[in-house]
Amino acid sequence: MLNVPSQAFPAPSSQQRVSSQGRSKVPLKQGRSLMDWIRLTRSGKDLTGLKGRLIDVTEEELKTHNKKDDCWICIRGLVYNVSPYMEYHPGGEDELMRAAGTDGTDLFNEVHRWVNYESMLKECLVGRMAMKPAVTKGMRPKSQVTDTLPREGPSSPSYDWFQTESSVTIVIYTKQKNINLDSVIVDLQDDSLRAEVAIKDHSYLIHIELSHEVQENFSVRVIENVGKIDIVLQKRENIPWKCLGQPLEKHDSFIPKKDTVLYYRKCQLTSKEYVTHDTRLFCLMLPPSTHLQVPVGHHVYLKLSVTGAEIVKPYTPVSESLLSDFKEPVLPPNKYIYFLIKIYPDGLFTPELDRLQIGDFVSVSSPEGNFKLSKLQQVEDLFLLAAGTGFTPMVNVLNYSLTYVPSLRKVKLMFFNKTEEDIIWRCQLEKLAFKDKRFDIEFVLSAPSSEWNGKWGHVSQGLLSEFLQRSVENSRVFLCICGPTPFTDEGIRLLHDLNFSTDEIHGFTA
């Protein structure tokens, strides 16, 4: 299998170059939308050039298909003719050509690992990569764990189990001291247990077909000072187990996070509320046999079937409210996920999401992201810059900082919108600023009405210079920014011009 260094993709001058805040899209020609691509894949047209045949592709054969009108790419062992897709690719033709005639798996994982390419490119499938010759006699193939681990990295975890008359406890020894409940995801389905633990930039997986039936309710405990995780299952029958069960795919594996495949579970829509004229607050209920807590600053992917194709989009969960006025929580914690999502009338995904009825299901992935809570632990001044729905990653950052960061002196949010009607949770933000004197909010509109008395315009050095005033001289600062890519790019550039370092800035993907 061919491997291209991931640093080569995208190119530094590319319109899709990955930065701290995400990637850019290029304008598509008329008639080249995602919906147009779906129509083309259903037209019956031969998109592979092989008249429906599937073939085994050798490395030598793959190398020859490296031109725009004859472009084959290998992703995870499958080869696709992506030439018909060139004009429909949001990242532009140049980005696909970076992997022309090669194994583009590493490149794909780096830029858009979450994309459901199997569904998008199923009519472009040429075949599989041909098997390599057998291992030379006398040589033993490496195990999955040792083959995928770098020479330097976290120690490989291990697990054990024990039982009582009524329960079975699986113990995972992570050999790390910074593990918390956010690091653990457990899914129990049809007596198949899947437990994934995030350990730095690696993922440890327990995947077992249990030998006996268990109840759907279970508990997860983390002992942080020793890095031990207990998953306690309740037996359906109080009988002794002779073994835990049979291993399933990738059981007891420890691999880099970037090499894992996203896992989805179906979540039920329980409520949908209007927040602004085009923004909704969706509440999804996790399956009763799932433990999942999305870490602050991380996102998940929502997946829906749209006209027969599976479409995937990333969204950052938010808390139910900025204000904690409730005497008792209305819904049990850690069983519900909330999303603030703008509905685009001409879009493909969000109108379909908006049409869902209470009780319908949406597939939700495991969390992704590179935001480190350690960046907030000692901060004194926290500055948040958001445009439109770029406000969503700020919600949990704001709540966490005001609740758990003792060194915090000031949090300031500059919130850019087009009109007053577009401001998400304006009333809640103003109430929070009144309630907590550490928090300040400034609204900036790009198309204000004549009655608007606040600030207006676009992100600029003048606006930021006035906004980024420290509470005390030389205070420890951290800045978060999120919005449309041009907003984030320009904002980060201006922050550097104002002498803030890269370590002091985190750009979220909108």
Short mmCIF file of C-alpha atoms in Angstrom, two decimals:
data_model
loop_
_atom_site.label_atom_id
_atom_site.label_comp_id
_atom_site.label_asym_id
_atom_site.label_seq_id
_atom_site.Cartn_x
_atom_site.Cartn_y
_atom_site.Cartn_z
CA MET A 1 0.00 0.00 0.00
CA LEU A 2 1.34 3.44 -0.88
CA ASN A 3 1.62 6.07 1.83
CA VAL A 4 2.01 9.78 1.14
CA PRO A 5 3.37 12.01 3.95
CA SER A 6 0.39 13.78 5.49
CA GLN A 7 2.31 17.08 5.63
CA ALA A 8 1.97 17.30 1.86
CA PHE A 9 -1.79 17.62 2.01
CA PRO A 10 -3.20 20.13 1.67
CA ALA A 11 -0.46 22.30 0.16
CA PRO A 12 0.56 25.45 2.10
CA SER A 13 -0.97 27.66 -0.61
CA SER A 14 -4.14 25.59 -0.85
CA GLN A 15 -7.58 27.07 -0.26
CA GLN A 16 -8.27 24.08 1.97
CA ARG A 17 -5.15 24.36 4.14
CA VAL A 18 -5.89 23.05 7.62
CA SER A 19 -5.22 25.54 10.41
CA SER A 20 -6.21 25.77 14.04
CA GLN A 21 -9.73 26.69 13.10
CA GLY A 22 -10.50 24.22 10.32
CA ARG A 23 -10.55 24.27 6.55
CA SER A 24 -11.85 26.47 3.77
CA LYS A 25 -14.30 25.61 1.06
CA VAL A 26 -14.14 26.76 -2.55
CA PRO A 27 -17.14 28.11 -4.46
CA LEU A 28 -18.82 25.41 -6.54
CA LYS A 29 -20.18 25.97 -10.04
CA GLN A 30 -23.91 26.11 -10.63
CA GLY A 31 -25.33 22.60 -10.66
CA ARG A 32 -22.46 21.14 -8.65
CA SER A 33 -24.02 20.98 -5.18
CA LEU A 34 -24.13 17.91 -2.96
CA MET A 35 -27.71 17.32 -4.04
CA ASP A 36 -26.61 17.46 -7.69
CA TRP A 37 -23.94 14.87 -6.94
CA ILE A 38 -26.50 12.56 -5.32
CA ARG A 39 -28.70 12.90 -8.44
CA LEU A 40 -25.73 12.01 -10.65
CA THR A 41 -24.91 8.90 -8.62
CA ARG A 42 -28.50 7.73 -9.13
CA SER A 43 -28.66 8.45 -12.83
CA GLY A 44 -27.25 5.06 -13.79
CA LYS A 45 -24.23 6.66 -15.45
CA ASP A 46 -21.04 4.60 -15.33
CA LEU A 47 -18.85 6.64 -12.94
CA THR A 48 -15.97 4.17 -12.74
CA GLY A 49 -15.37 3.53 -16.42
CA LEU A 50 -15.44 -0.21 -15.74
CA LYS A 51 -19.10 -0.89 -16.66
CA GLY A 52 -19.95 -2.20 -13.19
CA ARG A 53 -16.96 -4.52 -12.80
CA LEU A 54 -14.92 -4.51 -9.57
CA ILE A 55 -11.21 -5.25 -9.89
CA ASP A 56 -8.17 -5.84 -7.71
CA VAL A 57 -5.83 -2.86 -8.09
CA THR A 58 -2.08 -3.23 -7.77
CA GLU A 59 0.17 -0.40 -6.58
CA GLU A 60 1.61 -0.13 -10.08
CA GLU A 61 -1.87 0.17 -11.63
CA LEU A 62 -2.95 2.78 -9.06
CA LYS A 63 0.07 4.96 -9.86
CA THR A 64 -0.92 5.24 -13.53
CA HIS A 65 -4.30 6.86 -12.72
CA ASN A 66 -2.94 10.22 -11.59
CA LYS A 67 -4.53 12.77 -13.95
CA LYS A 68 -7.55 15.01 -13.47
CA ASP A 69 -9.65 13.09 -16.02
CA ASP A 70 -8.31 9.74 -14.81
CA CYS A 71 -7.86 10.02 -11.06
CA TRP A 72 -7.96 7.00 -8.76
CA ILE A 73 -7.46 7.29 -5.01
CA CYS A 74 -7.18 4.55 -2.38
CA ILE A 75 -8.89 5.12 0.99
CA ARG A 76 -8.61 2.39 3.64
CA GLY A 77 -7.95 -0.34 1.12
CA LEU A 78 -10.69 0.61 -1.36
CA VAL A 79 -9.95 2.34 -4.68
CA TYR A 80 -12.25 5.02 -6.12
CA ASN A 81 -12.33 6.82 -9.47
CA VAL A 82 -12.85 10.38 -8.20
CA SER A 83 -12.64 12.12 -11.57
CA PRO A 84 -16.45 12.47 -11.85
CA TYR A 85 -16.50 13.98 -8.33
CA MET A 86 -13.87 16.65 -9.04
CA GLU A 87 -16.28 19.53 -9.70
CA TYR A 88 -18.49 18.57 -6.76
CA HIS A 89 -15.73 18.50 -4.11
CA PRO A 90 -16.13 21.41 -1.64
CA GLY A 91 -12.36 21.56 -1.11
CA GLY A 92 -11.63 22.01 -4.80
CA GLU A 93 -10.05 19.88 -7.47
CA ASP A 94 -6.48 20.60 -6.35
CA GLU A 95 -7.07 18.87 -3.03
CA LEU A 96 -8.21 15.63 -4.65
CA MET A 97 -5.24 15.74 -7.01
CA ARG A 98 -2.87 15.74 -4.02
CA ALA A 99 -3.72 12.09 -3.55
CA ALA A 100 -4.06 11.14 -7.24
CA GLY A 101 -2.72 7.67 -7.93
CA THR A 102 -1.79 7.05 -4.29
CA ASP A 103 -3.00 5.71 -0.98
CA GLY A 104 -4.72 8.83 0.35
CA THR A 105 -5.82 7.34 3.68
CA ASP A 106 -3.54 9.49 5.86
CA LEU A 107 -4.51 12.59 3.92
CA PHE A 108 -8.19 11.79 4.19
CA ASN A 109 -7.89 11.15 7.94
CA GLU A 110 -6.16 14.47 8.50
CA VAL A 111 -8.60 16.67 6.59
CA HIS A 112 -12.04 15.06 6.83
CA ARG A 113 -11.87 11.69 8.54
CA TRP A 114 -15.53 12.08 9.53
CA VAL A 115 -16.89 12.22 5.97
CA ASN A 116 -18.97 9.18 5.04
CA TYR A 117 -17.05 8.53 1.85
CA GLU A 118 -18.44 4.99 1.47
CA SER A 119 -21.91 6.46 0.87
CA MET A 120 -20.72 9.50 -1.12
CA LEU A 121 -18.45 7.55 -3.48
CA LYS A 122 -20.11 4.13 -3.64
CA GLU A 123 -20.87 4.53 -7.39
CA CYS A 124 -17.19 5.40 -7.98
CA LEU A 125 -15.80 2.22 -6.42
CA VAL A 126 -13.22 0.60 -8.69
CA GLY A 127 -12.28 -2.27 -6.35
CA ARG A 128 -9.87 -3.29 -3.61
CA MET A 129 -6.13 -2.97 -3.41
CA ALA A 130 -4.53 -6.27 -4.41
CA MET A 131 -3.12 -8.33 -1.56
CA LYS A 132 0.61 -8.04 -0.98
CA PRO A 133 2.77 -11.15 -1.21
CA ALA A 134 2.77 -13.34 1.89
CA VAL A 135 5.24 -12.59 4.70
CA THR A 136 8.67 -14.08 4.05
CA LYS A 137 9.17 -17.48 5.64
CA GLY A 138 10.65 -17.19 9.10
CA MET A 139 9.23 -13.72 9.72
CA ARG A 140 6.26 -13.27 12.04
CA PRO A 141 3.74 -10.43 11.39
CA LYS A 142 3.50 -7.87 14.16
CA SER A 143 0.40 -7.63 16.32
CA GLN A 144 -2.05 -4.80 15.84
CA VAL A 145 -0.93 -3.02 18.99
CA THR A 146 2.81 -3.09 18.41
CA ASP A 147 2.46 -2.38 14.69
CA THR A 148 0.40 0.78 15.10
CA LEU A 149 2.02 2.29 18.18
CA PRO A 150 4.81 4.83 17.75
CA ARG A 151 8.05 4.08 19.50
CA GLU A 152 7.39 6.94 21.89
CA GLY A 153 3.93 7.41 23.35
CA PRO A 154 1.71 6.47 26.27
CA SER A 155 2.07 2.98 27.72
CA SER A 156 -0.43 0.43 26.47
CA PRO A 157 -3.35 -0.08 28.90
CA SER A 158 -4.55 -3.46 30.10
CA TYR A 159 -7.79 -4.84 31.50
CA ASP A 160 -9.10 -7.52 33.85
CA TRP A 161 -12.49 -8.56 35.21
CA PHE A 162 -14.08 -10.04 38.29
CA GLN A 163 -17.60 -10.94 39.36
CA THR A 164 -19.94 -11.15 42.31
CA GLU A 165 -23.20 -13.05 42.47
CA SER A 166 -25.10 -10.22 40.74
CA SER A 167 -22.50 -8.13 38.89
CA VAL A 168 -19.48 -8.20 36.59
CA THR A 169 -16.82 -5.51 36.82
CA ILE A 170 -14.39 -4.80 33.99
CA VAL A 171 -11.30 -2.96 35.22
CA ILE A 172 -9.18 -0.93 32.78
CA TYR A 173 -5.70 0.09 33.93
CA THR A 174 -4.80 3.12 31.83
CA LYS A 175 -1.40 3.82 33.47
CA GLN A 176 -2.29 7.53 33.30
CA LYS A 177 -3.32 9.95 36.07
CA ASN A 178 -5.37 12.43 34.05
CA ILE A 179 -8.26 10.17 33.08
CA ASN A 180 -11.80 11.37 33.88
CA LEU A 181 -15.34 10.39 32.94
CA ASP A 182 -15.10 12.48 29.75
CA SER A 183 -12.34 10.13 28.58
CA VAL A 184 -14.56 7.03 28.69
CA ILE A 185 -17.30 6.04 26.22
CA VAL A 186 -19.29 2.86 26.77
CA ASP A 187 -21.96 1.39 24.48
CA LEU A 188 -23.86 -1.76 25.41
CA GLN A 189 -25.99 -3.20 22.63
CA ASP A 190 -27.44 -6.71 22.32
CA ASP A 191 -24.95 -7.94 24.95
CA SER A 192 -22.06 -6.56 22.91
CA LEU A 193 -19.89 -4.25 25.02
CA ARG A 194 -17.83 -1.51 23.42
CA ALA A 195 -15.71 0.62 25.77
CA GLU A 196 -13.33 3.23 24.35
CA VAL A 197 -10.89 5.26 26.43
CA ALA A 198 -9.12 8.37 25.12
CA ILE A 199 -5.53 8.44 26.41
CA LYS A 200 -3.70 11.52 25.16
CA ASP A 201 -3.79 11.17 21.35
CA HIS A 202 -4.48 7.42 21.45
CA SER A 203 -7.57 5.27 21.83
CA TYR A 204 -7.86 2.02 23.81
CA LEU A 205 -10.77 -0.27 22.89
CA ILE A 206 -12.48 -3.10 24.74
CA HIS A 207 -14.91 -4.84 22.36
CA ILE A 208 -16.52 -8.07 23.57
CA GLU A 209 -19.55 -10.24 22.90
CA LEU A 210 -20.49 -10.97 26.51
CA SER A 211 -20.95 -14.60 27.46
CA HIS A 212 -24.24 -13.95 29.30
CA GLU A 213 -27.04 -11.39 29.24
CA VAL A 214 -26.75 -8.24 31.32
CA GLN A 215 -29.17 -5.45 32.19
CA GLU A 216 -29.02 -2.26 30.14
CA ASN A 217 -28.14 -0.09 33.13
CA PHE A 218 -24.49 -0.06 34.18
CA SER A 219 -22.13 2.32 35.97
CA VAL A 220 -18.73 3.79 35.16
CA ARG A 221 -16.27 4.84 37.86
CA VAL A 222 -12.90 6.53 37.40
CA ILE A 223 -10.21 6.63 40.08
CA GLU A 224 -8.18 9.53 38.71
CA ASN A 225 -5.12 9.37 40.97
CA VAL A 226 -4.27 5.86 39.72
CA GLY A 227 -5.92 6.00 36.28
CA LYS A 228 -8.22 3.05 36.90
CA ILE A 229 -11.65 2.66 35.27
CA ASP A 230 -14.39 0.34 36.57
CA ILE A 231 -17.33 -0.62 34.33
CA VAL A 232 -19.90 -2.38 36.49
CA LEU A 233 -22.47 -4.53 34.67
CA GLN A 234 -25.53 -6.05 36.31
CA LYS A 235 -26.22 -9.72 35.50
CA ARG A 236 -29.68 -10.74 34.31
CA GLU A 237 -29.25 -14.08 36.03
CA ASN A 238 -27.28 -14.61 39.23
CA ILE A 239 -25.09 -17.37 37.85
CA PRO A 240 -21.28 -17.58 37.73
CA TRP A 241 -19.57 -16.69 34.44
CA LYS A 242 -16.77 -18.96 33.24
CA CYS A 243 -15.44 -16.28 30.92
CA LEU A 244 -16.15 -12.64 30.09
CA GLY A 245 -17.01 -13.35 26.46
CA GLN A 246 -15.65 -13.53 22.93
CA PRO A 247 -13.45 -10.75 21.49
CA LEU A 248 -14.89 -8.70 18.62
CA GLU A 249 -13.22 -6.51 16.01
CA LYS A 250 -10.21 -4.55 17.31
CA HIS A 251 -10.68 -5.78 20.87
CA ASP A 252 -7.84 -4.86 23.25
CA SER A 253 -6.31 -2.53 20.63
CA PHE A 254 -4.40 0.67 21.40
CA ILE A 255 -3.93 2.87 18.35
CA PRO A 256 -3.50 6.56 17.47
CA LYS A 257 -6.81 8.42 17.62
CA LYS A 258 -6.43 9.55 14.01
CA ASP A 259 -6.50 5.91 12.87
CA THR A 260 -9.75 5.02 14.61
CA VAL A 261 -13.09 4.81 12.80
CA LEU A 262 -15.87 6.98 14.20
CA TYR A 263 -18.51 5.03 16.09
CA TYR A 264 -22.16 6.14 15.99
CA ARG A 265 -25.15 5.40 18.18
CA LYS A 266 -28.80 6.33 17.51
CA CYS A 267 -30.15 9.13 19.71
CA GLN A 268 -33.81 10.10 19.99
CA LEU A 269 -35.07 13.65 19.44
CA THR A 270 -36.97 14.68 22.59
CA SER A 271 -37.51 18.42 22.00
CA LYS A 272 -36.95 21.18 19.45
CA GLU A 273 -37.27 24.85 20.41
CA TYR A 274 -37.01 28.11 18.47
CA VAL A 275 -34.11 30.27 19.69
CA THR A 276 -34.06 32.85 16.87
CA HIS A 277 -35.95 33.05 13.59
CA ASP A 278 -33.55 30.52 12.01
CA THR A 279 -31.87 28.78 14.97
CA ARG A 280 -33.22 25.83 16.94
CA LEU A 281 -32.23 24.16 20.20
CA PHE A 282 -32.36 20.39 19.64
CA CYS A 283 -32.36 17.96 22.57
CA LEU A 284 -31.27 14.38 21.83
CA MET A 285 -31.51 11.52 24.31
CA LEU A 286 -28.68 9.01 24.44
CA PRO A 287 -29.56 5.31 24.42
CA PRO A 288 -30.11 4.07 28.00
CA SER A 289 -27.16 1.70 27.60
CA THR A 290 -24.64 4.38 26.59
CA HIS A 291 -22.20 6.38 28.70
CA LEU A 292 -20.95 9.43 26.78
CA GLN A 293 -19.93 12.87 28.04
CA VAL A 294 -18.63 15.32 25.42
CA PRO A 295 -15.55 17.14 26.78
CA VAL A 296 -15.58 20.94 26.85
CA GLY A 297 -14.51 22.34 23.49
CA HIS A 298 -15.09 19.08 21.59
CA HIS A 299 -17.66 18.27 18.93
CA VAL A 300 -19.57 15.29 17.57
CA TYR A 301 -20.93 14.42 14.13
CA LEU A 302 -24.62 14.07 13.38
CA LYS A 303 -25.57 11.65 10.60
CA LEU A 304 -28.84 11.50 8.68
CA SER A 305 -30.00 9.66 5.58
CA VAL A 306 -30.98 12.31 3.03
CA THR A 307 -32.64 11.02 -0.16
CA GLY A 308 -30.89 7.70 0.38
CA ALA A 309 -27.40 9.07 1.02
CA GLU A 310 -25.84 9.33 4.48
CA ILE A 311 -24.88 12.94 5.18
CA VAL A 312 -22.63 13.86 8.13
CA LYS A 313 -22.09 17.27 9.74
CA PRO A 314 -20.03 18.35 12.80
CA TYR A 315 -21.72 20.21 15.69
CA THR A 316 -20.60 21.32 19.13
CA PRO A 317 -22.99 20.38 21.96
CA VAL A 318 -24.08 23.14 24.32
CA SER A 319 -25.49 23.20 27.83
CA GLU A 320 -29.26 23.42 28.14
CA SER A 321 -29.01 27.00 29.39
CA LEU A 322 -26.42 29.59 30.35
CA LEU A 323 -28.34 30.23 33.56
CA SER A 324 -28.49 27.79 36.48
CA ASP A 325 -31.74 29.02 38.04
CA PHE A 326 -33.34 25.59 38.23
CA LYS A 327 -33.93 24.19 41.72
CA GLU A 328 -33.88 20.65 40.30
CA PRO A 329 -32.68 19.58 36.85
CA VAL A 330 -35.63 19.04 34.52
CA LEU A 331 -33.87 16.10 32.84
CA PRO A 332 -31.27 13.67 34.24
CA PRO A 333 -27.70 14.82 33.52
CA ASN A 334 -25.39 12.99 31.09
CA LYS A 335 -28.31 11.39 29.24
CA TYR A 336 -29.20 14.32 26.97
CA ILE A 337 -27.19 16.31 24.43
CA TYR A 338 -28.23 19.79 23.26
CA PHE A 339 -27.34 21.49 19.98
CA LEU A 340 -27.89 25.07 18.80
CA ILE A 341 -28.20 24.72 15.03
CA LYS A 342 -28.90 27.30 12.36
CA ILE A 343 -31.35 26.11 9.70
CA TYR A 344 -30.35 27.01 6.14
CA PRO A 345 -33.48 26.89 3.91
CA ASP A 346 -31.44 26.06 0.81
CA GLY A 347 -29.20 23.58 2.60
CA LEU A 348 -29.30 19.81 2.33
CA PHE A 349 -28.74 18.70 5.93
CA THR A 350 -30.30 21.27 8.30
CA PRO A 351 -33.78 21.39 6.65
CA GLU A 352 -33.91 17.59 6.96
CA LEU A 353 -32.89 17.90 10.60
CA ASP A 354 -35.57 20.53 11.16
CA ARG A 355 -38.22 18.25 9.65
CA LEU A 356 -37.58 15.53 12.23
CA GLN A 357 -40.48 14.81 14.56
CA ILE A 358 -40.21 14.24 18.30
CA GLY A 359 -39.32 10.57 18.73
CA ASP A 360 -37.29 10.34 15.50
CA PHE A 361 -33.65 9.24 15.64
CA VAL A 362 -30.33 10.85 14.70
CA SER A 363 -26.98 9.05 14.66
CA VAL A 364 -24.40 10.74 16.91
CA SER A 365 -20.68 9.99 16.79
CA SER A 366 -18.18 9.76 19.59
CA PRO A 367 -16.53 13.10 20.48
CA GLU A 368 -13.68 14.62 18.51
CA GLY A 369 -11.49 17.66 19.13
CA ASN A 370 -8.13 18.93 20.32
CA PHE A 371 -9.15 21.55 22.89
CA LYS A 372 -7.21 21.16 26.16
CA LEU A 373 -8.90 22.13 29.43
CA SER A 374 -5.44 22.73 30.86
CA LYS A 375 -5.40 25.96 28.82
CA LEU A 376 -8.10 27.32 31.14
CA GLN A 377 -6.82 26.11 34.51
CA GLN A 378 -4.66 29.13 35.38
CA VAL A 379 -6.26 31.78 33.18
CA GLU A 380 -7.09 35.18 34.66
CA ASP A 381 -8.57 36.91 31.61
CA LEU A 382 -10.56 34.89 29.08
CA PHE A 383 -11.56 36.57 25.81
CA LEU A 384 -14.14 34.94 23.51
CA LEU A 385 -14.74 36.06 19.91
CA ALA A 386 -17.75 34.53 18.15
CA ALA A 387 -19.68 35.15 14.96
CA GLY A 388 -23.15 33.67 14.45
CA THR A 389 -23.34 30.00 15.38
CA GLY A 390 -19.62 30.20 16.16
CA PHE A 391 -21.06 31.04 19.58
CA THR A 392 -21.84 27.36 20.24
CA PRO A 393 -18.32 26.22 21.28
CA MET A 394 -18.17 29.20 23.64
CA VAL A 395 -21.19 28.08 25.68
CA ASN A 396 -19.50 25.25 27.57
CA VAL A 397 -16.15 27.08 27.71
CA LEU A 398 -17.97 30.00 29.35
CA ASN A 399 -19.89 27.80 31.80
CA TYR A 400 -16.82 25.76 32.75
CA SER A 401 -14.62 28.81 33.30
CA LEU A 402 -17.10 30.66 35.50
CA THR A 403 -17.72 27.52 37.57
CA TYR A 404 -14.38 25.73 37.87
CA VAL A 405 -11.51 28.20 37.30
CA PRO A 406 -10.66 29.87 40.64
CA SER A 407 -8.02 32.17 39.13
CA LEU A 408 -10.52 33.74 36.72
CA ARG A 409 -10.90 37.52 37.02
CA LYS A 410 -12.75 38.36 33.82
CA VAL A 411 -14.52 36.70 30.88
CA LYS A 412 -15.39 38.92 27.93
CA LEU A 413 -17.43 37.83 24.89
CA MET A 414 -17.54 39.87 21.68
CA PHE A 415 -20.44 38.47 19.68
CA PHE A 416 -20.72 39.37 15.97
CA ASN A 417 -24.05 39.04 14.15
CA LYS A 418 -25.80 40.55 11.15
CA THR A 419 -28.92 41.92 12.90
CA GLU A 420 -30.38 41.99 16.40
CA GLU A 421 -32.79 39.19 15.43
CA ASP A 422 -29.81 36.91 14.75
CA ILE A 423 -28.35 37.12 18.27
CA ILE A 424 -28.53 33.70 19.92
CA TRP A 425 -29.54 33.64 23.61
CA ARG A 426 -29.26 37.42 23.91
CA CYS A 427 -31.53 37.58 26.95
CA GLN A 428 -29.61 34.81 28.72
CA LEU A 429 -26.26 36.48 27.98
CA GLU A 430 -27.45 39.80 29.39
CA LYS A 431 -28.87 38.09 32.49
CA LEU A 432 -25.60 36.22 33.03
CA ALA A 433 -23.63 39.48 32.76
CA PHE A 434 -25.93 41.02 35.38
CA LYS A 435 -25.72 37.98 37.64
CA ASP A 436 -21.93 37.38 37.44
CA LYS A 437 -19.82 40.54 37.51
CA ARG A 438 -16.84 38.68 36.04
CA PHE A 439 -18.66 38.35 32.71
CA ASP A 440 -19.04 41.09 30.08
CA ILE A 441 -20.78 40.86 26.72
CA GLU A 442 -20.44 43.15 23.69
CA PHE A 443 -22.65 42.75 20.63
CA VAL A 444 -21.40 43.88 17.21
CA LEU A 445 -23.77 44.02 14.20
CA SER A 446 -22.79 44.17 10.54
CA ALA A 447 -26.24 45.28 9.28
CA PRO A 448 -27.88 47.09 12.21
CA SER A 449 -31.19 48.91 12.10
CA SER A 450 -31.33 52.67 12.54
CA GLU A 451 -32.42 52.12 16.17
CA TRP A 452 -29.25 50.19 17.09
CA ASN A 453 -27.08 52.08 19.58
CA GLY A 454 -24.35 49.48 20.00
CA LYS A 455 -21.20 48.70 18.06
CA TRP A 456 -21.30 47.79 14.41
CA GLY A 457 -18.96 46.62 11.67
CA HIS A 458 -16.74 43.59 11.12
CA VAL A 459 -13.85 42.19 13.12
CA SER A 460 -11.05 44.79 13.05
CA GLN A 461 -7.98 45.86 14.92
CA GLY A 462 -9.81 48.90 16.26
CA LEU A 463 -12.62 46.84 17.78
CA LEU A 464 -10.23 44.25 19.21
CA SER A 465 -7.76 46.75 20.66
CA GLU A 466 -10.52 48.29 22.72
CA PHE A 467 -12.04 44.94 23.68
CA LEU A 468 -8.87 43.08 24.73
CA GLN A 469 -8.17 45.07 27.89
CA ARG A 470 -6.65 42.97 30.68
CA SER A 471 -8.05 43.14 34.22
CA VAL A 472 -4.51 43.65 35.57
CA GLU A 473 -1.18 44.24 33.87
CA ASN A 474 0.50 41.09 32.54
CA SER A 475 -2.43 38.86 33.54
CA ARG A 476 -2.53 35.31 32.19
CA VAL A 477 -4.81 35.40 29.15
CA PHE A 478 -6.43 32.95 26.78
CA LEU A 479 -8.47 33.71 23.66
CA CYS A 480 -11.02 31.53 21.84
CA ILE A 481 -12.41 32.39 18.42
CA CYS A 482 -15.02 30.74 16.21
CA GLY A 483 -17.16 31.69 13.23
CA PRO A 484 -17.14 31.43 9.45
CA THR A 485 -13.66 30.65 8.16
CA PRO A 486 -12.92 34.19 6.83
CA PHE A 487 -13.91 35.64 10.23
CA THR A 488 -11.70 33.20 12.13
CA ASP A 489 -8.74 33.60 9.75
CA GLU A 490 -8.89 37.39 9.97
CA GLY A 491 -9.44 37.32 13.73
CA ILE A 492 -6.40 35.13 14.36
CA ARG A 493 -4.27 37.33 12.09
CA LEU A 494 -5.34 40.44 14.01
CA LEU A 495 -4.68 38.77 17.37
CA HIS A 496 -1.12 37.97 16.25
CA ASP A 497 -0.73 41.58 15.12
CA LEU A 498 -1.75 42.60 18.64
CA ASN A 499 1.10 40.46 20.02
CA PHE A 500 -0.89 37.50 21.32
CA SER A 501 1.03 34.25 20.88
CA THR A 502 -0.19 31.07 19.23
CA ASP A 503 -0.26 29.35 22.64
CA GLU A 504 -2.72 31.98 23.87
CA ILE A 505 -5.20 31.45 20.99
CA HIS A 506 -7.52 28.57 20.15
CA GLY A 507 -9.58 28.60 16.95
CA PHE A 508 -12.66 26.37 16.85
CA THR A 509 -14.14 24.98 13.65
CA ALA A 510 -17.54 26.57 12.99
#
